[in-house]
JSON list of C-alpha atoms in Angstrom, two decimals:
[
{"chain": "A", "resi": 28, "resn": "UNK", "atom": "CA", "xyz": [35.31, 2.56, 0.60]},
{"chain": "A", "resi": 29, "resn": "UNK", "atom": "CA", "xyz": [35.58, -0.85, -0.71]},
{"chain": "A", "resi": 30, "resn": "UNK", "atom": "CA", "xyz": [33.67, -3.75, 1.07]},
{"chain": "A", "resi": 31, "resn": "UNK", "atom": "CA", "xyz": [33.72, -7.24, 1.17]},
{"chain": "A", "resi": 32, "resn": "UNK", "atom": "CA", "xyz": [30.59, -9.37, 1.83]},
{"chain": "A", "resi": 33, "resn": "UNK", "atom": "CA", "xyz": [30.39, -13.04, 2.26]},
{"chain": "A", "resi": 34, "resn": "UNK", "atom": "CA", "xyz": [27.33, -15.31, 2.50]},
{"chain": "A", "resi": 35, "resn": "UNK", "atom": "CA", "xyz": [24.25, -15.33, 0.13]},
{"chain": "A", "resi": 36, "resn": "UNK", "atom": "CA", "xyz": [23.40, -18.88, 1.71]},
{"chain": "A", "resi": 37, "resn": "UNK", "atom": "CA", "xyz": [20.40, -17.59, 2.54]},
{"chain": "A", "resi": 38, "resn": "UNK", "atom": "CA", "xyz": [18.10, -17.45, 0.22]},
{"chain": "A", "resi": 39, "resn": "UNK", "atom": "CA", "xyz": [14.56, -16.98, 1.46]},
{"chain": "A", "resi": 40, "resn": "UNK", "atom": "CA", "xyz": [11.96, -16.37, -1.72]},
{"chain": "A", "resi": 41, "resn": "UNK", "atom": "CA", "xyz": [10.27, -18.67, -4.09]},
{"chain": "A", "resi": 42, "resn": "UNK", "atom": "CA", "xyz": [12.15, -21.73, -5.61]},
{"chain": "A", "resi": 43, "resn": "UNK", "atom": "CA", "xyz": [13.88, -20.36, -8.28]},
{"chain": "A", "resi": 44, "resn": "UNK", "atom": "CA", "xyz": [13.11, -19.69, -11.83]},
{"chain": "A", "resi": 45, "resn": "UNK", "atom": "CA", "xyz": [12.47, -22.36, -14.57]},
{"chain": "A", "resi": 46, "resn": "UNK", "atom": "CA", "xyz": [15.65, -23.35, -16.99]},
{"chain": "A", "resi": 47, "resn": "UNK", "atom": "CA", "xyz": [16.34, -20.56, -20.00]},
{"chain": "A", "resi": 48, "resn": "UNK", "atom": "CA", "xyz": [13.89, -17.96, -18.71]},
{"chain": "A", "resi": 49, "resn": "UNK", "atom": "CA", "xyz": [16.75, -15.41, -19.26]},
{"chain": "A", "resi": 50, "resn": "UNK", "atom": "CA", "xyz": [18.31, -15.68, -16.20]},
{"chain": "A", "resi": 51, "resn": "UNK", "atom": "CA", "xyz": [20.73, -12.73, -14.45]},
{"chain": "A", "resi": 52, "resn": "UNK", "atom": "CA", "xyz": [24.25, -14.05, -14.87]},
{"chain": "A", "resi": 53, "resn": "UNK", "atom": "CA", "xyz": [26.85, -12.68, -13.07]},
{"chain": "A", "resi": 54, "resn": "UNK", "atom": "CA", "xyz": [28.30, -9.46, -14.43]},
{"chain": "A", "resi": 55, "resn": "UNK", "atom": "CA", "xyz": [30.13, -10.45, -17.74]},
{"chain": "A", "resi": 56, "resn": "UNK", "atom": "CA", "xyz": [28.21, -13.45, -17.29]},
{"chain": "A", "resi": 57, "resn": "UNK", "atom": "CA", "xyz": [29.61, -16.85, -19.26]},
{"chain": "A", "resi": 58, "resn": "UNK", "atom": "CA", "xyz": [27.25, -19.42, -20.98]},
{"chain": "A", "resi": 59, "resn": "UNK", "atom": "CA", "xyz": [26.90, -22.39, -18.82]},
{"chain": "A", "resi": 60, "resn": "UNK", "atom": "CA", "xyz": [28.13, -20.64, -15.85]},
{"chain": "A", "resi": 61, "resn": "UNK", "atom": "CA", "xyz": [24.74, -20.78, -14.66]},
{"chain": "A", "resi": 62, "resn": "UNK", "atom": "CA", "xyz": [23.29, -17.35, -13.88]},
{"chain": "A", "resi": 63, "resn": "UNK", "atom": "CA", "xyz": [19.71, -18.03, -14.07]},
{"chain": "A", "resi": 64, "resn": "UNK", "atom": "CA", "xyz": [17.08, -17.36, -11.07]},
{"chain": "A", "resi": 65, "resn": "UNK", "atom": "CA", "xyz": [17.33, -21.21, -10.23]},
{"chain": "A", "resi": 66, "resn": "UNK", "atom": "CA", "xyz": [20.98, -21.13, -9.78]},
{"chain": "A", "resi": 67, "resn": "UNK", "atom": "CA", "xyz": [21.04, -17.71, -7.97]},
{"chain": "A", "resi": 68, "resn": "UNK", "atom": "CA", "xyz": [18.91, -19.42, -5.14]},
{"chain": "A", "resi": 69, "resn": "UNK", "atom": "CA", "xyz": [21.04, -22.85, -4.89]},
{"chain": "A", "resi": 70, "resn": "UNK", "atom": "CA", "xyz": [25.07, -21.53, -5.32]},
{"chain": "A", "resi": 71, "resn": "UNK", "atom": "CA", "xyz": [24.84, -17.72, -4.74]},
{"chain": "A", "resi": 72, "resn": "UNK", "atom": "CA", "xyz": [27.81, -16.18, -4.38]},
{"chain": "A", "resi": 73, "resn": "UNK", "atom": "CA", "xyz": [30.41, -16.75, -1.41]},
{"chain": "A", "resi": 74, "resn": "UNK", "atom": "CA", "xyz": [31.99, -13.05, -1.63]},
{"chain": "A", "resi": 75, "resn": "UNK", "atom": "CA", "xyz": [30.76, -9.80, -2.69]},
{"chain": "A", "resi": 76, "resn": "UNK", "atom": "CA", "xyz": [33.17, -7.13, -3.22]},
{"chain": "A", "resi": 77, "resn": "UNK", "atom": "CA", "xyz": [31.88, -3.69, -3.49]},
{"chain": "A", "resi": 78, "resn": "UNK", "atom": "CA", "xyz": [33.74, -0.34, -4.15]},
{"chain": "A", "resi": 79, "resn": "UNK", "atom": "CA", "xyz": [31.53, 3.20, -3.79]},
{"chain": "A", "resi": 80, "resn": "UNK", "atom": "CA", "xyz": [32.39, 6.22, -4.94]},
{"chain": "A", "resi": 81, "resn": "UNK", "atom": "CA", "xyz": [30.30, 9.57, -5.53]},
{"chain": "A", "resi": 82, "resn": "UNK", "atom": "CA", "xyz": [29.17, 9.09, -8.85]},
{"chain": "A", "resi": 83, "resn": "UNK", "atom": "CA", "xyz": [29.78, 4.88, -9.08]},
{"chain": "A", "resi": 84, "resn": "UNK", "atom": "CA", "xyz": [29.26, 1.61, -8.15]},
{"chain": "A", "resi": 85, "resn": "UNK", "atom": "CA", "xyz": [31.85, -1.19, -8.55]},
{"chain": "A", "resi": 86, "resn": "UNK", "atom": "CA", "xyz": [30.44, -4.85, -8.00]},
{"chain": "A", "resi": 87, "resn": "UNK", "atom": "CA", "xyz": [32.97, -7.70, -8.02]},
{"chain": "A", "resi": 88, "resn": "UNK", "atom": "CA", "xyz": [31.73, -11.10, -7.77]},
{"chain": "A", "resi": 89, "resn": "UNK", "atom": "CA", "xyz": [33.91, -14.39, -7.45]},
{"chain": "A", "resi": 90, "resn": "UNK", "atom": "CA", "xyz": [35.03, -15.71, -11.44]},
{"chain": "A", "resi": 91, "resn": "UNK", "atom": "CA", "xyz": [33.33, -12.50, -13.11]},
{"chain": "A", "resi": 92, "resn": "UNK", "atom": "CA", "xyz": [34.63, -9.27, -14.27]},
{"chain": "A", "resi": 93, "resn": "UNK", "atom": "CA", "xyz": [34.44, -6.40, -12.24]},
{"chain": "A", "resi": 94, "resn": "UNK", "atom": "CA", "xyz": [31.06, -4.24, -13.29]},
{"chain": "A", "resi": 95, "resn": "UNK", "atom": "CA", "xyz": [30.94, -0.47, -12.31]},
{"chain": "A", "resi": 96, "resn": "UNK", "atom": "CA", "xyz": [27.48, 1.52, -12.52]},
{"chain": "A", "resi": 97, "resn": "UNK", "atom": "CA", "xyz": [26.87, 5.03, -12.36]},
{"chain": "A", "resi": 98, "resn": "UNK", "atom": "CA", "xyz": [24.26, 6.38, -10.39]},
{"chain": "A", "resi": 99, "resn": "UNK", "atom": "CA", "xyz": [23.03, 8.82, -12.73]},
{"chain": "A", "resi": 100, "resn": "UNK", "atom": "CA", "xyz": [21.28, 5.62, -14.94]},
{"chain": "A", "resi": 101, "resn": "UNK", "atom": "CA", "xyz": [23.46, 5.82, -18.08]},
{"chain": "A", "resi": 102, "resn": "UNK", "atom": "CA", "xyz": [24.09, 2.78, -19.71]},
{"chain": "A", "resi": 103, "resn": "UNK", "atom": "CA", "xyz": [26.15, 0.26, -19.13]},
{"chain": "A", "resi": 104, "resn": "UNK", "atom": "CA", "xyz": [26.66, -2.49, -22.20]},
{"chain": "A", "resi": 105, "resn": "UNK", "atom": "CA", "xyz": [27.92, -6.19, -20.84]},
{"chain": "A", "resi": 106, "resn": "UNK", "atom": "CA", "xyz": [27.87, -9.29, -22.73]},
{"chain": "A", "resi": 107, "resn": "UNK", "atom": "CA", "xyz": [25.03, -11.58, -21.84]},
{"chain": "A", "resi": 108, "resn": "UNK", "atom": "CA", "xyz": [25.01, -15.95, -21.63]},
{"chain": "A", "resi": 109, "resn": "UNK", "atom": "CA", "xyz": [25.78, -15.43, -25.06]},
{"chain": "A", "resi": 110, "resn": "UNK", "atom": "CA", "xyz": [29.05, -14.40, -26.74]},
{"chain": "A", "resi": 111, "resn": "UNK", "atom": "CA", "xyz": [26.96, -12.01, -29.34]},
{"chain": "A", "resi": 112, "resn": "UNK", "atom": "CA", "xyz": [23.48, -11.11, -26.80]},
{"chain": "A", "resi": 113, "resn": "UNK", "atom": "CA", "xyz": [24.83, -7.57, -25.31]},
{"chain": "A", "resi": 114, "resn": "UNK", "atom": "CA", "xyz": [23.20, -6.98, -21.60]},
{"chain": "A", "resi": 115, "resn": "UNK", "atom": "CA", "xyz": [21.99, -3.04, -20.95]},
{"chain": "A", "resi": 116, "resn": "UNK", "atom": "CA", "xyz": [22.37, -2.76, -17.05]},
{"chain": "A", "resi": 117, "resn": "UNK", "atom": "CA", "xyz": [21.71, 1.00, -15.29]},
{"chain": "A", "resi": 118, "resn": "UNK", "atom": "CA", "xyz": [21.53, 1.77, -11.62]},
{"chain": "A", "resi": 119, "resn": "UNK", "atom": "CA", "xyz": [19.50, 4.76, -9.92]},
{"chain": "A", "resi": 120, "resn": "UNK", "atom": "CA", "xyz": [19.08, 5.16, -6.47]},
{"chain": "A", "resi": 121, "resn": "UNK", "atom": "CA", "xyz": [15.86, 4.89, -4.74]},
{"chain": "A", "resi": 122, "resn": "UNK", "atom": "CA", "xyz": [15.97, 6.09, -1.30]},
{"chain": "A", "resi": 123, "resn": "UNK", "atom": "CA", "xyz": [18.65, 3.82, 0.43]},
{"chain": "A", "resi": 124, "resn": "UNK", "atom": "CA", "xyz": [18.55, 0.84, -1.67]},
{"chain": "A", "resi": 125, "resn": "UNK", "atom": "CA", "xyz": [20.07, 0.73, -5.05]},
{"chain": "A", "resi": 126, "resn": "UNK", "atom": "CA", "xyz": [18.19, -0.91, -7.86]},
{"chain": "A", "resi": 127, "resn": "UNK", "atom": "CA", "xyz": [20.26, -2.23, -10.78]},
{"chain": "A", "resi": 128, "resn": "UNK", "atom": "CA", "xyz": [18.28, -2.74, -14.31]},
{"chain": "A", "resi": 129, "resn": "UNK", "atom": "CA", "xyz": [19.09, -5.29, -16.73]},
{"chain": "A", "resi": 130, "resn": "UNK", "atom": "CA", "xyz": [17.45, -5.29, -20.43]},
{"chain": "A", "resi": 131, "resn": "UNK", "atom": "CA", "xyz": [18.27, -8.31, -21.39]},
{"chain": "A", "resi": 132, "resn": "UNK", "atom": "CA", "xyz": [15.93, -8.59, -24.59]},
{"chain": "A", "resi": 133, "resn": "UNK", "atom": "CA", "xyz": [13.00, -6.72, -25.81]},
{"chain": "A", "resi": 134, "resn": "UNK", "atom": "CA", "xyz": [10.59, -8.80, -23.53]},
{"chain": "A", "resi": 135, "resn": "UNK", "atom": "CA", "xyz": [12.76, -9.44, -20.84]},
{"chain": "A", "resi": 136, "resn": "UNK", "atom": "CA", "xyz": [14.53, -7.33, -17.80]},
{"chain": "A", "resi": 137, "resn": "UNK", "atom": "CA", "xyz": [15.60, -7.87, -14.51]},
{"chain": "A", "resi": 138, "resn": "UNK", "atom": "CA", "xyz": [15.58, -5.49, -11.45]},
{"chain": "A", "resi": 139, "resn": "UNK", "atom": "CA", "xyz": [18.19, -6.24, -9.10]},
{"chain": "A", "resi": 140, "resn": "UNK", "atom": "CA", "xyz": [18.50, -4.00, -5.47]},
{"chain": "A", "resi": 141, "resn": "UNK", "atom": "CA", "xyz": [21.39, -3.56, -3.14]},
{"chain": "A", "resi": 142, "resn": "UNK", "atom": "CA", "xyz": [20.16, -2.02, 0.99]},
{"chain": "A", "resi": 143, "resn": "UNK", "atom": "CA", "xyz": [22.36, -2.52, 3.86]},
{"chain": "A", "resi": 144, "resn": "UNK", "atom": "CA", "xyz": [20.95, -3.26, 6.88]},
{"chain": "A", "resi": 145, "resn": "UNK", "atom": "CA", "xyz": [20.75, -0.50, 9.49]},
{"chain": "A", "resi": 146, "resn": "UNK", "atom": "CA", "xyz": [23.80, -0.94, 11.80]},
{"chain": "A", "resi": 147, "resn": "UNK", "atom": "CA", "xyz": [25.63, -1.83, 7.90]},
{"chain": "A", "resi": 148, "resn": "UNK", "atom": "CA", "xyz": [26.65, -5.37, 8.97]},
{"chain": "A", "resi": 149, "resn": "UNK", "atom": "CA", "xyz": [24.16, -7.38, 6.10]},
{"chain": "A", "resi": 150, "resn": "UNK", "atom": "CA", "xyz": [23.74, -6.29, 3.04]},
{"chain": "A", "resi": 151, "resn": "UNK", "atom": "CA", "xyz": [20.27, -7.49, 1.28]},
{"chain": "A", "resi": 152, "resn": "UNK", "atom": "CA", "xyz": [20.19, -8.50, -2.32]},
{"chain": "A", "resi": 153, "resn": "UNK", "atom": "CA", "xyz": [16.66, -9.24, -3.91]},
{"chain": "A", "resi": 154, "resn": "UNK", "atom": "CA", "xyz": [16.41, -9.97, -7.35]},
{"chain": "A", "resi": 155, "resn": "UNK", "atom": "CA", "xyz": [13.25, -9.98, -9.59]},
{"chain": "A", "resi": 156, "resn": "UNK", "atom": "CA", "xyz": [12.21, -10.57, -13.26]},
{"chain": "A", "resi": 157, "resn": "UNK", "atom": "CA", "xyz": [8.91, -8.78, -13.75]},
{"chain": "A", "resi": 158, "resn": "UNK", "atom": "CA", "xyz": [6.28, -11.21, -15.89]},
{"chain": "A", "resi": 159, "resn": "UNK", "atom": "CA", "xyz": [5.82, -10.84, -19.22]},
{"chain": "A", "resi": 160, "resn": "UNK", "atom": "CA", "xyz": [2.25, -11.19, -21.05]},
{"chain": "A", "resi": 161, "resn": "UNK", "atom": "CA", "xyz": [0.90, -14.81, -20.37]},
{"chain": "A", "resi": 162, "resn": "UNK", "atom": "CA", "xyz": [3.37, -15.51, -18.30]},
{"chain": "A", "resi": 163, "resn": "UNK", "atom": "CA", "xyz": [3.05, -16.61, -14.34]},
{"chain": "A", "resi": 164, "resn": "UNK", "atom": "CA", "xyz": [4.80, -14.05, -12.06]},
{"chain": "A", "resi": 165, "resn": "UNK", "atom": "CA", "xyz": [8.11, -15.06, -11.40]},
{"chain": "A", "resi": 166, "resn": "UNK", "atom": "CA", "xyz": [9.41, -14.82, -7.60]},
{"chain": "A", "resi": 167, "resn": "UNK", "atom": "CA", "xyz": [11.45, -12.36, -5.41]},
{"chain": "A", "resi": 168, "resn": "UNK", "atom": "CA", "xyz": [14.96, -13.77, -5.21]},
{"chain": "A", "resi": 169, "resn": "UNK", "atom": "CA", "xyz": [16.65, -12.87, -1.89]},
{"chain": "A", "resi": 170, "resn": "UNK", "atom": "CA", "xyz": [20.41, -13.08, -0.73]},
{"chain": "A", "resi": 171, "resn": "UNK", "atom": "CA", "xyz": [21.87, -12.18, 2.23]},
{"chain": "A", "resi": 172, "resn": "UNK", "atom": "CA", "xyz": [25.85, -11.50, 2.29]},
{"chain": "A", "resi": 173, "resn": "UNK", "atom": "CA", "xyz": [27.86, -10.98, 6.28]},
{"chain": "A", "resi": 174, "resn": "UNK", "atom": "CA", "xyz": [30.06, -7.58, 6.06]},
{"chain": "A", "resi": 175, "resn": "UNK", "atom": "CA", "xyz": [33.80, -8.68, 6.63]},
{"chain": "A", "resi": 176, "resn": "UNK", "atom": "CA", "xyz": [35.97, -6.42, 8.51]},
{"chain": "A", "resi": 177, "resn": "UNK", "atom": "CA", "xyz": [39.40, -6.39, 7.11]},
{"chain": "A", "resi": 178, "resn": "UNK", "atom": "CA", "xyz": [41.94, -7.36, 10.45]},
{"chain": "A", "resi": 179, "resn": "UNK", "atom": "CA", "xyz": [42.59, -3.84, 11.82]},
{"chain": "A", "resi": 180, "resn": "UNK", "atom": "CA", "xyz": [39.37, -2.08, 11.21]}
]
């Protein structure tokens, strides 16, 4: 079940978030690794590795630890951009997309969703951080990774 997706050099929404807005690093994200909305846009990832099972998700992304979510939306705990700021992620299902949650502090989340294309071959990766009071909205993030086919399949 496990799939490997390269690209994400396609990024087609706004340009990127401003500098300490909270960012989305990468799962067991690492302070100055980048990670924020800006940096999501300009160096997204070059592979995608993703491992399915009935009850879980396992996303691997290139110089990150492996981060498996259940589909039933219990809690995950990760470390944030900060050795001591702990990350609650969750992932539900809604319809054929997967939408990944990320409470990063009490004002601030991030809602991340995972849809393959329909003949499976793309897999589209939009990323959001909903606006909190006074702020402007922030835009729709969007990545676009290539399924690889492992020789033989």
């Amino acid at each position: 079940l496990g799939q490997a997706m390269r690209g994400g050099g396609m990024p087609m929404g706004g340009r990127g978030g401003r500098p300490g807005a909270g960012g989305m690093p990468p799962a067991g994200g690492q302070p100055g690794a980048g990670g924020g909305p800006g940096d999501m846009a300009m160096a997204a990832a070059p592979r995608l590795v993703i491992v399915q099972t009935d009850s879980s998700i396992t996303i691997t992304r290139p110089n990150a630890r492996a981060l498996t979510l259940f589909f039933d939306g219990r809690a995950v705990w990760v470390t944030g951009r900060m050795p001591d700021e702990q990350v609650e992620m969750n992932a539900r299902w809604r319809g054929q997309r997967l939408e990944v949650r990320r409470v990063i502090s009490d004002r601030r989340s991030s809602v991340e969703s995972y849809e393959l294309s329909s003949n499976g071959r793309k897999l589209f990766v939009r990323a959001r951080m909903p606006a909190v009071e006074g702020e402007t909205r922030m835009p729709e993030l969007r990545r676009v990774y290539d399924r690889v086919v492992p020789p033989g399949q």
